[in-house]
PDB file of C-alpha atoms in Angstrom:
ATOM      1  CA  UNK X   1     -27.637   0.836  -5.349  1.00  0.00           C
ATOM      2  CA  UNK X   2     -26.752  -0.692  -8.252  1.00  0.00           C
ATOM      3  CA  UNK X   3     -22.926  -0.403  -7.768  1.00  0.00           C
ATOM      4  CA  UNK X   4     -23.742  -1.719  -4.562  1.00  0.00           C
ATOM      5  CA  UNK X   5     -24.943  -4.571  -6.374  1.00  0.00           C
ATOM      6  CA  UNK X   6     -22.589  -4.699  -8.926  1.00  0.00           C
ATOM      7  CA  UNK X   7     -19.743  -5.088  -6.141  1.00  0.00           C
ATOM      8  CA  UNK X   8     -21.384  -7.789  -4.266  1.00  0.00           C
ATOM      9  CA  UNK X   9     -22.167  -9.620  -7.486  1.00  0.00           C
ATOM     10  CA  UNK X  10     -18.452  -9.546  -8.514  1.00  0.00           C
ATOM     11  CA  UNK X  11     -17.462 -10.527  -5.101  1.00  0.00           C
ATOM     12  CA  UNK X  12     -19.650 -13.392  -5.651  1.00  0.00           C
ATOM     13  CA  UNK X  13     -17.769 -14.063  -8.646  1.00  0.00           C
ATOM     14  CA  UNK X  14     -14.531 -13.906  -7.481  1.00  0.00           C
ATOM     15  CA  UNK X  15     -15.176 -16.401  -4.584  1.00  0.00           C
ATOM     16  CA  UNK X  16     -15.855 -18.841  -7.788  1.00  0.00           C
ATOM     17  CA  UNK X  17     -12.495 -18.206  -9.257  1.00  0.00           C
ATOM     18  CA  UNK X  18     -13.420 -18.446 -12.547  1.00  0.00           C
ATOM     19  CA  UNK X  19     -10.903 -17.501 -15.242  1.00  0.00           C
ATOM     20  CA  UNK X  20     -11.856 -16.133 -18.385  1.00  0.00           C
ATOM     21  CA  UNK X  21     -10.154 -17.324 -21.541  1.00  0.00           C
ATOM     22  CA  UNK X  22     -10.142 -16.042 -25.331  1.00  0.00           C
ATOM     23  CA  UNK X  23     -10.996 -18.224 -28.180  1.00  0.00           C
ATOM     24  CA  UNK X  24     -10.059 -16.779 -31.458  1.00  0.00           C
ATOM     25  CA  UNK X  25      -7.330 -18.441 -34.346  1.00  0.00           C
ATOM     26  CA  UNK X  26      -4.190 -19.479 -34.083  1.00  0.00           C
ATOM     27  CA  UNK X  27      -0.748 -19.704 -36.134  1.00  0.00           C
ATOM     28  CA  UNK X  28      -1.282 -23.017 -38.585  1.00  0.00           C
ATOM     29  CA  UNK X  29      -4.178 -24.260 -37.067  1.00  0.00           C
ATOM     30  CA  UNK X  30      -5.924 -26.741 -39.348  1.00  0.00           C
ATOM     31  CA  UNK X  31      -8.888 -27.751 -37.195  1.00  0.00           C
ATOM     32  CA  UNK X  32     -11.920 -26.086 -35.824  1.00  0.00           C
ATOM     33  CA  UNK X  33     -11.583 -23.961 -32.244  1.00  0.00           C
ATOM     34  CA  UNK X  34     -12.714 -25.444 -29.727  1.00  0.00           C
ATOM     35  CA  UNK X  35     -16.600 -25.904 -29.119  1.00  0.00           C
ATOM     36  CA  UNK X  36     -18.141 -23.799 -26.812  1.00  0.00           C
ATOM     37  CA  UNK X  37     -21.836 -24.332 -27.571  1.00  0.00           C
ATOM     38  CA  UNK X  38     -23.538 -28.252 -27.903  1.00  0.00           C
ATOM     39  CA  UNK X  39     -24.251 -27.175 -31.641  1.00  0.00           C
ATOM     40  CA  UNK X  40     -20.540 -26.409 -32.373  1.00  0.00           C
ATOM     41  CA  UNK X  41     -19.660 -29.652 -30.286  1.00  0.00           C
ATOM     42  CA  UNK X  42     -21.871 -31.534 -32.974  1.00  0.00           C
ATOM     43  CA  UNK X  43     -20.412 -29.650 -35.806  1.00  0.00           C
ATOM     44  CA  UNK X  44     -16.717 -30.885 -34.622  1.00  0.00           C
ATOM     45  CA  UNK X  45     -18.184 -34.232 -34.107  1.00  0.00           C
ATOM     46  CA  UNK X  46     -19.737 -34.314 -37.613  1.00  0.00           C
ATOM     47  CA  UNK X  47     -16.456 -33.325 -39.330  1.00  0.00           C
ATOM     48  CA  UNK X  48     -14.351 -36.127 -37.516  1.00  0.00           C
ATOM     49  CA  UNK X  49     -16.797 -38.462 -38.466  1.00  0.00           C
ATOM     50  CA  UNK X  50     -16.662 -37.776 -42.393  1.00  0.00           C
ATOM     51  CA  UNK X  51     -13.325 -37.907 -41.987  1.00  0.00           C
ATOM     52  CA  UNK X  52     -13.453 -41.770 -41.776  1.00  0.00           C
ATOM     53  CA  UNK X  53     -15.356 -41.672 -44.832  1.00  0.00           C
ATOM     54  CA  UNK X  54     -13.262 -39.252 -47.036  1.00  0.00           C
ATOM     55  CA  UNK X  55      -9.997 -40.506 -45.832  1.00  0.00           C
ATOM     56  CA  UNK X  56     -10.610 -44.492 -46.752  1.00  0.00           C
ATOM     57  CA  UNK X  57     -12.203 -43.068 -50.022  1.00  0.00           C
ATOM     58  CA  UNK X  58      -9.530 -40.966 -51.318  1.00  0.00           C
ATOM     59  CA  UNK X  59      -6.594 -43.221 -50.778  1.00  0.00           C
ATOM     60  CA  UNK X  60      -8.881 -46.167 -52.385  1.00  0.00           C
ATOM     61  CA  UNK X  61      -9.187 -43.932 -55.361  1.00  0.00           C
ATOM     62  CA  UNK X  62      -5.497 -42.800 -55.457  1.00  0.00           C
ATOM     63  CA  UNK X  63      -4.446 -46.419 -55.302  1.00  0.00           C
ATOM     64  CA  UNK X  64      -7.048 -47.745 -58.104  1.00  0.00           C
ATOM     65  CA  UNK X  65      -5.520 -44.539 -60.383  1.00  0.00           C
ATOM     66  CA  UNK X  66      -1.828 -45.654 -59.633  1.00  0.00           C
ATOM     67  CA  UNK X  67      -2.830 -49.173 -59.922  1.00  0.00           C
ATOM     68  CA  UNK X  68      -4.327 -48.930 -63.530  1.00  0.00           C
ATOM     69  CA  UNK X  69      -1.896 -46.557 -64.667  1.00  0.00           C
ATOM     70  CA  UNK X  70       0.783 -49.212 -64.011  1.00  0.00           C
ATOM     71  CA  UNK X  71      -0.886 -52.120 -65.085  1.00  0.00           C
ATOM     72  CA  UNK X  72      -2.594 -50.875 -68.072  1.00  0.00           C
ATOM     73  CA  UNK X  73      -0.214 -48.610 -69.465  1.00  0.00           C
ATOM     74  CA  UNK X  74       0.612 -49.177 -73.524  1.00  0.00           C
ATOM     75  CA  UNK X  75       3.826 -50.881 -72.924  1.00  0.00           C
ATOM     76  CA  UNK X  76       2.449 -53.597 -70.208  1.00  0.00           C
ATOM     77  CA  UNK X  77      -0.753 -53.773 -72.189  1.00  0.00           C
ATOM     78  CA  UNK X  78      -0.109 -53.320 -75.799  1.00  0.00           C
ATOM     79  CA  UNK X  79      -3.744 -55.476 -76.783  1.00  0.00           C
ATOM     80  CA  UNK X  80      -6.246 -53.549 -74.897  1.00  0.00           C
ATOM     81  CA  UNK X  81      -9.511 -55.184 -73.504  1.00  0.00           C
ATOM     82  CA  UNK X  82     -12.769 -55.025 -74.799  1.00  0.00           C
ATOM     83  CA  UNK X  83     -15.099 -55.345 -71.712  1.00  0.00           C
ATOM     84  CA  UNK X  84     -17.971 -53.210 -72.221  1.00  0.00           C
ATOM     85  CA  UNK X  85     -19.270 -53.750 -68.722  1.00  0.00           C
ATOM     86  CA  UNK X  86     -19.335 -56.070 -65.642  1.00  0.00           C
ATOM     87  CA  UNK X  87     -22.636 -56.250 -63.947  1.00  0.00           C
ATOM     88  CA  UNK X  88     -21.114 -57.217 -60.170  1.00  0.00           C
ATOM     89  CA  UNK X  89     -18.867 -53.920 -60.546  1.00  0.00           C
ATOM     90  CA  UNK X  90     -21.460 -51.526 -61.689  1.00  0.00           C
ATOM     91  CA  UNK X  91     -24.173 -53.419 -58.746  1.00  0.00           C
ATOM     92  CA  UNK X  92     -21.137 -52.047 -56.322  1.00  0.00           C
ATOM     93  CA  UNK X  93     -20.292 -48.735 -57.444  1.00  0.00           C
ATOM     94  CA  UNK X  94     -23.893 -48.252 -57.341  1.00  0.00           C
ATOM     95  CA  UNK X  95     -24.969 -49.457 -53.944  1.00  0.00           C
ATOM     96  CA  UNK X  96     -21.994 -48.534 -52.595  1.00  0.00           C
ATOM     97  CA  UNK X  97     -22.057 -45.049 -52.827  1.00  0.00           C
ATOM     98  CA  UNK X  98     -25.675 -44.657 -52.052  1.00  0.00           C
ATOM     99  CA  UNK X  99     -24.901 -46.481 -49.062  1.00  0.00           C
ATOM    100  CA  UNK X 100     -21.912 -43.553 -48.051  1.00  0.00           C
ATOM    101  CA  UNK X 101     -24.137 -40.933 -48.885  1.00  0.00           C
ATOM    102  CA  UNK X 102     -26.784 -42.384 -46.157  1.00  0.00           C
ATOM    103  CA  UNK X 103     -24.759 -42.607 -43.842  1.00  0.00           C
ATOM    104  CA  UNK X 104     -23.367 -38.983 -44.304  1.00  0.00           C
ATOM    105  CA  UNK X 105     -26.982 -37.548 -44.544  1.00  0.00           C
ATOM    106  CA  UNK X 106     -28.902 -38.824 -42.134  1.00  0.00           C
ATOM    107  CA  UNK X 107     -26.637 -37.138 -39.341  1.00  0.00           C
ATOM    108  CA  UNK X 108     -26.367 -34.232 -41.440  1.00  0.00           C
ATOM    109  CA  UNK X 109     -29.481 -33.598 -41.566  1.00  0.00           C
ATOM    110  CA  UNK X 110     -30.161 -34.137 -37.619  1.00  0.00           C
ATOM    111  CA  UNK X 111     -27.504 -31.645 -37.232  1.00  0.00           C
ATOM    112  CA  UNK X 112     -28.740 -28.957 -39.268  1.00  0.00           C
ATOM    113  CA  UNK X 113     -32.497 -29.451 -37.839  1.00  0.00           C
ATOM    114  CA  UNK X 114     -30.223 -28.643 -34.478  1.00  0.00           C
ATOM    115  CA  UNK X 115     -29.128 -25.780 -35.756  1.00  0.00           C
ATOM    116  CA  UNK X 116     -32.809 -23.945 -36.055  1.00  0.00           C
ATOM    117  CA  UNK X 117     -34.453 -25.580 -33.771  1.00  0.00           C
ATOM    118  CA  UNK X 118     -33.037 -24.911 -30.000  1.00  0.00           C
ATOM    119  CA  UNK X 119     -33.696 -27.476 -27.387  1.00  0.00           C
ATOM    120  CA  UNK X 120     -35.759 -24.732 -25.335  1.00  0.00           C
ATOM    121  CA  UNK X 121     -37.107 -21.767 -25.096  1.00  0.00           C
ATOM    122  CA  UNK X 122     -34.802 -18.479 -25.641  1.00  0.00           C
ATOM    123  CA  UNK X 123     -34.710 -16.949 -22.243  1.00  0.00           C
ATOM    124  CA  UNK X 124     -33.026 -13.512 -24.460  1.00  0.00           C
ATOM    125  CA  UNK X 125     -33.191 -11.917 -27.696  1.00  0.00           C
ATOM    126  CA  UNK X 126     -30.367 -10.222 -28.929  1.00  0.00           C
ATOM    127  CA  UNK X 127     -30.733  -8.485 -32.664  1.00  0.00           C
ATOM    128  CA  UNK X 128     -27.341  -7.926 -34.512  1.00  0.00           C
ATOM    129  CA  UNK X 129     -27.215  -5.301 -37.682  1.00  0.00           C
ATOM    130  CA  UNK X 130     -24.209  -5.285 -39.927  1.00  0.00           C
ATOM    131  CA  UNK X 131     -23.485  -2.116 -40.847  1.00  0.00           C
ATOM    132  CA  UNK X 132     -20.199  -0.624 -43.366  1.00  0.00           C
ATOM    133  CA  UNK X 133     -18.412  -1.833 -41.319  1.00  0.00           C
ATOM    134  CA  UNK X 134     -19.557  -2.627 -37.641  1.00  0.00           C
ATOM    135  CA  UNK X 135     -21.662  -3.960 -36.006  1.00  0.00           C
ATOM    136  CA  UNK X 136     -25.379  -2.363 -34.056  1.00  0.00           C
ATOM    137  CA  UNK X 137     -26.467  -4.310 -31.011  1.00  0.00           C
ATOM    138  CA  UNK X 138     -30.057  -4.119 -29.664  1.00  0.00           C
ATOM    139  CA  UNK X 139     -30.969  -6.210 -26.596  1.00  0.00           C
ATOM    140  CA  UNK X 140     -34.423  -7.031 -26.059  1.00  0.00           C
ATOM    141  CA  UNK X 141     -36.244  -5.800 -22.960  1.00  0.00           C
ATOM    142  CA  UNK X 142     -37.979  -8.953 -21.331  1.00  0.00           C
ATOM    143  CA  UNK X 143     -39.566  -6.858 -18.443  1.00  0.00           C
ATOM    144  CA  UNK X 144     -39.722  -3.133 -17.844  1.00  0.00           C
ATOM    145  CA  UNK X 145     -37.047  -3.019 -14.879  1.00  0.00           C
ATOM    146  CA  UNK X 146     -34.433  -4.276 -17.586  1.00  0.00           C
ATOM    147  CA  UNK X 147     -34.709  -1.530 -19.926  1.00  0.00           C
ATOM    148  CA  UNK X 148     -32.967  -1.542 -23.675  1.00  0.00           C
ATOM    149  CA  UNK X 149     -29.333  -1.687 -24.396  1.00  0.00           C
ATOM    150  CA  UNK X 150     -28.247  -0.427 -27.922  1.00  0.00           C
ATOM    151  CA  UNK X 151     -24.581   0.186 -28.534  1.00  0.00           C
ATOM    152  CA  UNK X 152     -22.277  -0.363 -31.607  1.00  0.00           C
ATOM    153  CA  UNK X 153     -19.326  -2.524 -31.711  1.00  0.00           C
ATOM    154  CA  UNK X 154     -16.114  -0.850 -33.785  1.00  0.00           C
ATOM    155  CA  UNK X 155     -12.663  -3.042 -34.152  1.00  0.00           C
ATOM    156  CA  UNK X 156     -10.598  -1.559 -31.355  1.00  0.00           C
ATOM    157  CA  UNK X 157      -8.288   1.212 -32.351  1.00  0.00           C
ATOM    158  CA  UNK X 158      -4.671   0.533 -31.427  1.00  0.00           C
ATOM    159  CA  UNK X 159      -4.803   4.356 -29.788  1.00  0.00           C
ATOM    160  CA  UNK X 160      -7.648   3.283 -28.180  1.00  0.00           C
ATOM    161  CA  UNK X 161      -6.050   0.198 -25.893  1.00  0.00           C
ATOM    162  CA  UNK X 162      -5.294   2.326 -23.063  1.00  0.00           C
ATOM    163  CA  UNK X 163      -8.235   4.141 -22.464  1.00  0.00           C
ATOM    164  CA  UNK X 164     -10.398   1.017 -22.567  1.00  0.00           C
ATOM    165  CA  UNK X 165      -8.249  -1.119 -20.794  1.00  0.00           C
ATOM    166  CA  UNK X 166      -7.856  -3.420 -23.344  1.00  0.00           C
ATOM    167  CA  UNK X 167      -3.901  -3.538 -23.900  1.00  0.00           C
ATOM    168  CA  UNK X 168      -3.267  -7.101 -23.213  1.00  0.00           C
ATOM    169  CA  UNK X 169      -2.851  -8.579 -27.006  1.00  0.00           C
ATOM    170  CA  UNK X 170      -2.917 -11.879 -26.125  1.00  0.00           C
ATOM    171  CA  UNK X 171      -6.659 -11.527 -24.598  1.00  0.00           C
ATOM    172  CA  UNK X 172      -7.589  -8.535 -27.195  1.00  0.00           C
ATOM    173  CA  UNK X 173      -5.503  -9.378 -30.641  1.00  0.00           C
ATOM    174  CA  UNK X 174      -5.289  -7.126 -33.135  1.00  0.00           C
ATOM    175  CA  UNK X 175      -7.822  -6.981 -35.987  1.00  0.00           C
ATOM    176  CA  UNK X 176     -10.326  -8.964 -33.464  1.00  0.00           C
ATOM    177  CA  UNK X 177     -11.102  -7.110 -30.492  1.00  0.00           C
ATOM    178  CA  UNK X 178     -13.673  -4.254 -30.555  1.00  0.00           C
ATOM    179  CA  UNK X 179     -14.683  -1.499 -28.226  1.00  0.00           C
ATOM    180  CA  UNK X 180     -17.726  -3.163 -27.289  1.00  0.00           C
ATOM    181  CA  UNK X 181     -18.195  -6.589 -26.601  1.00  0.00           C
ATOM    182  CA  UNK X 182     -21.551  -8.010 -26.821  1.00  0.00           C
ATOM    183  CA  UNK X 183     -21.888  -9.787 -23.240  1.00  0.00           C
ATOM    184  CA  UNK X 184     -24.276 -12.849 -22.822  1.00  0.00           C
ATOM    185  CA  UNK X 185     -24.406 -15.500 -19.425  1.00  0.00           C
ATOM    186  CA  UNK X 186     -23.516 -18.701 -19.728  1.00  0.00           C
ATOM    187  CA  UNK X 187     -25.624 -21.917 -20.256  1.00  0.00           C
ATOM    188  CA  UNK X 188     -28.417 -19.345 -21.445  1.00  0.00           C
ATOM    189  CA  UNK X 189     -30.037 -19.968 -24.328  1.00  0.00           C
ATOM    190  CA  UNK X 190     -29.726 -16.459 -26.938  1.00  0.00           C
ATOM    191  CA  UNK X 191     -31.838 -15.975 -29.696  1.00  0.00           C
ATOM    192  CA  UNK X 192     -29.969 -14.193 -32.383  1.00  0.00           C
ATOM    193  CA  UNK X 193     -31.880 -11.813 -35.075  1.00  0.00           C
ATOM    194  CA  UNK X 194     -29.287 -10.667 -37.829  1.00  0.00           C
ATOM    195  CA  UNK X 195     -30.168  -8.376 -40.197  1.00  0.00           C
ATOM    196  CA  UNK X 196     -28.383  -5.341 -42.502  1.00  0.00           C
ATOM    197  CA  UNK X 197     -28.942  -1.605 -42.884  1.00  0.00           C
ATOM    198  CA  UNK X 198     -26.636  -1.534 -46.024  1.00  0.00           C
ATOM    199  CA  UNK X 199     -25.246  -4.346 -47.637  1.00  0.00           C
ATOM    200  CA  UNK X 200     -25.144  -8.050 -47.429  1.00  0.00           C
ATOM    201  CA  UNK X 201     -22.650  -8.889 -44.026  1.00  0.00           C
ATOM    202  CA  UNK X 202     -22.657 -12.465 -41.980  1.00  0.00           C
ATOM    203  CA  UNK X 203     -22.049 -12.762 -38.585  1.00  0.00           C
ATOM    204  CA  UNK X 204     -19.723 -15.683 -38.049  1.00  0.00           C
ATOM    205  CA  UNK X 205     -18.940 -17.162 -34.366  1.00  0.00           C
ATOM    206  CA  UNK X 206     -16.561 -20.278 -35.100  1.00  0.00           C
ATOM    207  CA  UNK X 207     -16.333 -20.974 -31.365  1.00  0.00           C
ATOM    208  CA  UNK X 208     -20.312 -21.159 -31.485  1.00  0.00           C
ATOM    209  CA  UNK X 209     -20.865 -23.011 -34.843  1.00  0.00           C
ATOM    210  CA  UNK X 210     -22.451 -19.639 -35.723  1.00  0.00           C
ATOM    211  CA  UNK X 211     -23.160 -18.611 -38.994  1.00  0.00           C
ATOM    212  CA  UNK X 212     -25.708 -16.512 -40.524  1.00  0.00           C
ATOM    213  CA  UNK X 213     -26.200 -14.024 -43.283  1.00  0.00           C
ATOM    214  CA  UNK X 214     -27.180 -10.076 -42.496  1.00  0.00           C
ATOM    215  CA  UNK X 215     -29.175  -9.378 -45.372  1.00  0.00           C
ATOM    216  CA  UNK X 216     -31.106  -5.671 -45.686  1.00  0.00           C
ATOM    217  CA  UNK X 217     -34.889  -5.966 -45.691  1.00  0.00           C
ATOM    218  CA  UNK X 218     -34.112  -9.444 -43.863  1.00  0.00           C
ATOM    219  CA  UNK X 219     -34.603 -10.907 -40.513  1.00  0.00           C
ATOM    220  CA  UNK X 220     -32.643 -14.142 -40.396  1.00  0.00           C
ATOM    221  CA  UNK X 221     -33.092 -15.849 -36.663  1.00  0.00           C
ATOM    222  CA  UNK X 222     -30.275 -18.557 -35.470  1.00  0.00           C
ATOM    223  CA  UNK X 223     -29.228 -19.128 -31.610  1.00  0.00           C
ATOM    224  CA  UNK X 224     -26.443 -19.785 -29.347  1.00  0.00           C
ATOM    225  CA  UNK X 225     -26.220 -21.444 -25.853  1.00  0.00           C
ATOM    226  CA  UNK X 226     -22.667 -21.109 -24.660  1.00  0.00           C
ATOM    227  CA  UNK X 227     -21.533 -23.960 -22.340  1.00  0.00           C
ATOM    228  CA  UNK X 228     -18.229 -22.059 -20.875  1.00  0.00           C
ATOM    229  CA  UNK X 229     -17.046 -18.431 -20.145  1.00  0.00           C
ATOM    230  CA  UNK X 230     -14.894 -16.654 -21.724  1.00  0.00           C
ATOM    231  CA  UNK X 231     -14.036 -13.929 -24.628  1.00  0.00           C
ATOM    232  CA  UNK X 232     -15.148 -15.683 -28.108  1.00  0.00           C
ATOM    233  CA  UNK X 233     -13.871 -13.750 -31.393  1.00  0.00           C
ATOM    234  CA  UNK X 234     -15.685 -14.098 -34.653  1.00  0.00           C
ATOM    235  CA  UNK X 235     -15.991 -11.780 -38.141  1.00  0.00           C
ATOM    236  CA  UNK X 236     -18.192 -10.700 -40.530  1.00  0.00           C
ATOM    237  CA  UNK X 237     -17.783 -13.808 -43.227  1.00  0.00           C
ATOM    238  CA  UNK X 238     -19.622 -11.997 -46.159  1.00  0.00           C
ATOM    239  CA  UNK X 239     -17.172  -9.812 -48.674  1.00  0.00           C
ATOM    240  CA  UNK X 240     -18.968  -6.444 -48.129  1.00  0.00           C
ATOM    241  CA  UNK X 241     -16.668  -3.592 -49.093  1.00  0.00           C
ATOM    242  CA  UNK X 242     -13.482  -2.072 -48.827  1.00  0.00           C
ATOM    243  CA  UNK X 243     -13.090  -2.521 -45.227  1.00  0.00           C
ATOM    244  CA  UNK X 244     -14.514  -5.727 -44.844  1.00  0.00           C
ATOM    245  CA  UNK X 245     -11.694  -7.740 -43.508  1.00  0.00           C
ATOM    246  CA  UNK X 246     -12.290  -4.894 -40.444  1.00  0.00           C
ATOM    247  CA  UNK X 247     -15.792  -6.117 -39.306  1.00  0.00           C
ATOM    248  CA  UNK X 248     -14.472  -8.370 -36.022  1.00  0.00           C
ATOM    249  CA  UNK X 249     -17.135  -9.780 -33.523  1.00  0.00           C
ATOM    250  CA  UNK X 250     -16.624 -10.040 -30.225  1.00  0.00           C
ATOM    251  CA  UNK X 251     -19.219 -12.276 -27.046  1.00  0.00           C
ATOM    252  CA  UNK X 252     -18.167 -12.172 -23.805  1.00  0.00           C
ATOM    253  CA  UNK X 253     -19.756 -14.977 -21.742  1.00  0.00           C
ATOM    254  CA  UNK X 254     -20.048 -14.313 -18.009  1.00  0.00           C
ATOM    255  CA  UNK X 255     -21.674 -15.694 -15.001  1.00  0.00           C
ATOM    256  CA  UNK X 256     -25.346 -14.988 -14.623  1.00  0.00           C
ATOM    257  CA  UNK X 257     -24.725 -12.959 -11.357  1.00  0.00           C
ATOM    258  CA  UNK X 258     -22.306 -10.791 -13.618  1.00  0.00           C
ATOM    259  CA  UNK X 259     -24.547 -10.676 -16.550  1.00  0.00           C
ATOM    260  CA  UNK X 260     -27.716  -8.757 -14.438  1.00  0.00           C
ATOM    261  CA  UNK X 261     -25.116  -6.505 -13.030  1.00  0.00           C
ATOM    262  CA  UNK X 262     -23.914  -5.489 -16.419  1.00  0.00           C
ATOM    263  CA  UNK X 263     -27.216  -5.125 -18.261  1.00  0.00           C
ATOM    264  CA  UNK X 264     -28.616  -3.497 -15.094  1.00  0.00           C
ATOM    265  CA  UNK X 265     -25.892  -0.897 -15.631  1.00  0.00           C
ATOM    266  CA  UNK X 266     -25.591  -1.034 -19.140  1.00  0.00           C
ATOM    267  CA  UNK X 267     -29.277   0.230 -19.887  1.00  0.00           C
ATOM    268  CA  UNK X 268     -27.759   3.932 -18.014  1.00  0.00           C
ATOM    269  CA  UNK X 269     -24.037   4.118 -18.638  1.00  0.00           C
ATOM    270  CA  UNK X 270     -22.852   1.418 -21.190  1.00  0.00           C
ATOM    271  CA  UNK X 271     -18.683   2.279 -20.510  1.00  0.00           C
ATOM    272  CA  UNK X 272     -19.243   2.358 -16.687  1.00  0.00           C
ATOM    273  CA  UNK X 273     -20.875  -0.863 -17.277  1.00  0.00           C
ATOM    274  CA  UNK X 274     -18.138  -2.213 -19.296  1.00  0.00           C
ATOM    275  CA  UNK X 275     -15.073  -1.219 -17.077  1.00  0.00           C
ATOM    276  CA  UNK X 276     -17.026  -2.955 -14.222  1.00  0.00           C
ATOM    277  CA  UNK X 277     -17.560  -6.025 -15.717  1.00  0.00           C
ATOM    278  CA  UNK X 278     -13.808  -5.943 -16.685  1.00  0.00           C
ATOM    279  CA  UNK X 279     -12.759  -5.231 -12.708  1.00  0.00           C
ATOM    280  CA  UNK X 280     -14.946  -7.971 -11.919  1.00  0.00           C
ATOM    281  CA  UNK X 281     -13.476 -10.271 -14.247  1.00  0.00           C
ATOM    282  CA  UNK X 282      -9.981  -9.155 -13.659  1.00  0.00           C
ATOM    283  CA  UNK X 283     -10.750  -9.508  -9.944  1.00  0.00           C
ATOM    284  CA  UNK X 284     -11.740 -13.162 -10.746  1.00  0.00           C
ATOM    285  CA  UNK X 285      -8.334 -13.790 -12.572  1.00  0.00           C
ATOM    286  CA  UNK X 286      -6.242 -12.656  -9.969  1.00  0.00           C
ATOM    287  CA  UNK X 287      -7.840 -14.655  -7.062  1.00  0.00           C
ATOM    288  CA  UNK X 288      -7.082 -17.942  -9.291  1.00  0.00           C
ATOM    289  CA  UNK X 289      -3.980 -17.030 -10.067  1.00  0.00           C
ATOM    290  CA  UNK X 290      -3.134 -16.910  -6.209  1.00  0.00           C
ATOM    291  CA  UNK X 291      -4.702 -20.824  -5.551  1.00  0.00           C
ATOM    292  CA  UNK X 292      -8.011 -19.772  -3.665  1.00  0.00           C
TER     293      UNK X 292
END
């Protein structure tokens, strides 16, 4: 019954023709990914607007430095003055400044009220716990028909590519993908519970403006609400050992439809669940691909 469902669920899908993408670094890039969550979208917002606040500052500053090194230098100035002060430049390099740093706080503090305080409800609870060095998922059961998902999530082993079906690098890159993905629908708001049974880890979803320490004996709460589909790629962003810089993260965001199929599944057979979902999505990509 419930492949049954799982099949007409990704037939569903496929009539949608949606295509899902890969977020995760690229060669030289100097800006944030791309937002997939409203927070993140803030967070890119936020930075562009400093920008025309740091930008005017520092090339004010640079000129002023080149400006009195020039003019006041011993050989143009031999008789230095003696001005103690000026009261009209010490009113402005007072106000002034206080009147940046308004203007920088007030929307940085809006934003970071954002940040722990989601705009509804949490329809799902999701707890993450960093361990040396991967990662233990535990979904929360809402109602007794969904049952509890618990897996762990290991950076994918190069040997391991074909047997998962994971050997396209340019949708699973090495270093970031993982065996198992943590899957989530979209435009659903997640709460997140991250925590450590060792050491101190973070989990770190740039694509999400996610970042929040695991800490042991410590139940930190943040949330996500992911706007788009797709395959998002994050890392444990707290040095915790030898094989730290091996801790990757991976969210898949589906379509609700494909998201009950897969925890529905997932709660018997978690790799049955998982090469479904990836038919289903591969299904989807191939009916775009043709125009339909």
């Amino acid at each position: 019954m419930k492949k049954f469902l799982f099949g007409a669920s990704t037939a569903a899908a496929a009539m949608a023709a949606t295509v899902a993408l890969a977020d995760q670094p690229v060669n030289w890039q100097l800006g944030f990914q791309e937002a997939a969550t409203p927070i993140m979208e803030q967070i890119r917002w936020f930075e562009q607007y400093t920008l025309w606040f740091i930008v005017p500052i520092t090339l004010f500053v640079s000129a002023l430095l080149v400006w009195v090194i020039i003019r006041y230098r011993a050989s143009a100035n031999p008789v230095p003055s003696r001005t103690s002060h000026n009261t009209l430049i010490e009113v402005i390099w007072t106000v002034g400044p206080v009147v940046i740093l308004l203007a920088l706080a007030v929307p940085s503090f809006q934003l970071l009220t954002a940040q722990y305080n989601p705009d509804e409800e949490p329809t799902m609870t999701i707890k993450a716990t960093g361990m040396q060095w991967y990662w233990d998922y535990e979904y929360q059961a809402d109602t007794e028909e969904e049952g509890t998902v618990n897996f762990s999530s290991i950076m994918l082993r190069e040997g391991d590519r074909a047997g998962l079906g994971r050997e396209n690098l340019a949708e699973y890159p090495r270093l970031l993908a993982v065996d198992n993905d943590i899957v989530v629908p979209v435009d659903t708001t997640v709460r997140l519970l991250v925590t450590s049974g060792d050491v101190i880890h973070a989990f770190a979803m740039p694509s999400f403006g996610v970042k929040v320490d695991a800490v042991p004996g410590r139940l930190n709460e943040t949330w996500f609400r992911a706007t788009r589909e797709g395959l998002f790629y994050g890392q444990c962003s707290e040095l915790c050992g030898k094989d730290h810089a091996f801790m990757p993260i991976a969210i898949r965001v589906v379509s609700q439809e494909l998201y009950d199929s897969w925890r529905a599944a997932a709660a018997e057979n978690l790799g049955n669940a998982n090469r479904e979902l990836m038919a289903a999505l591969e299904g989807n990509q191939e009916v775009a691909d043709a125009g339909n």
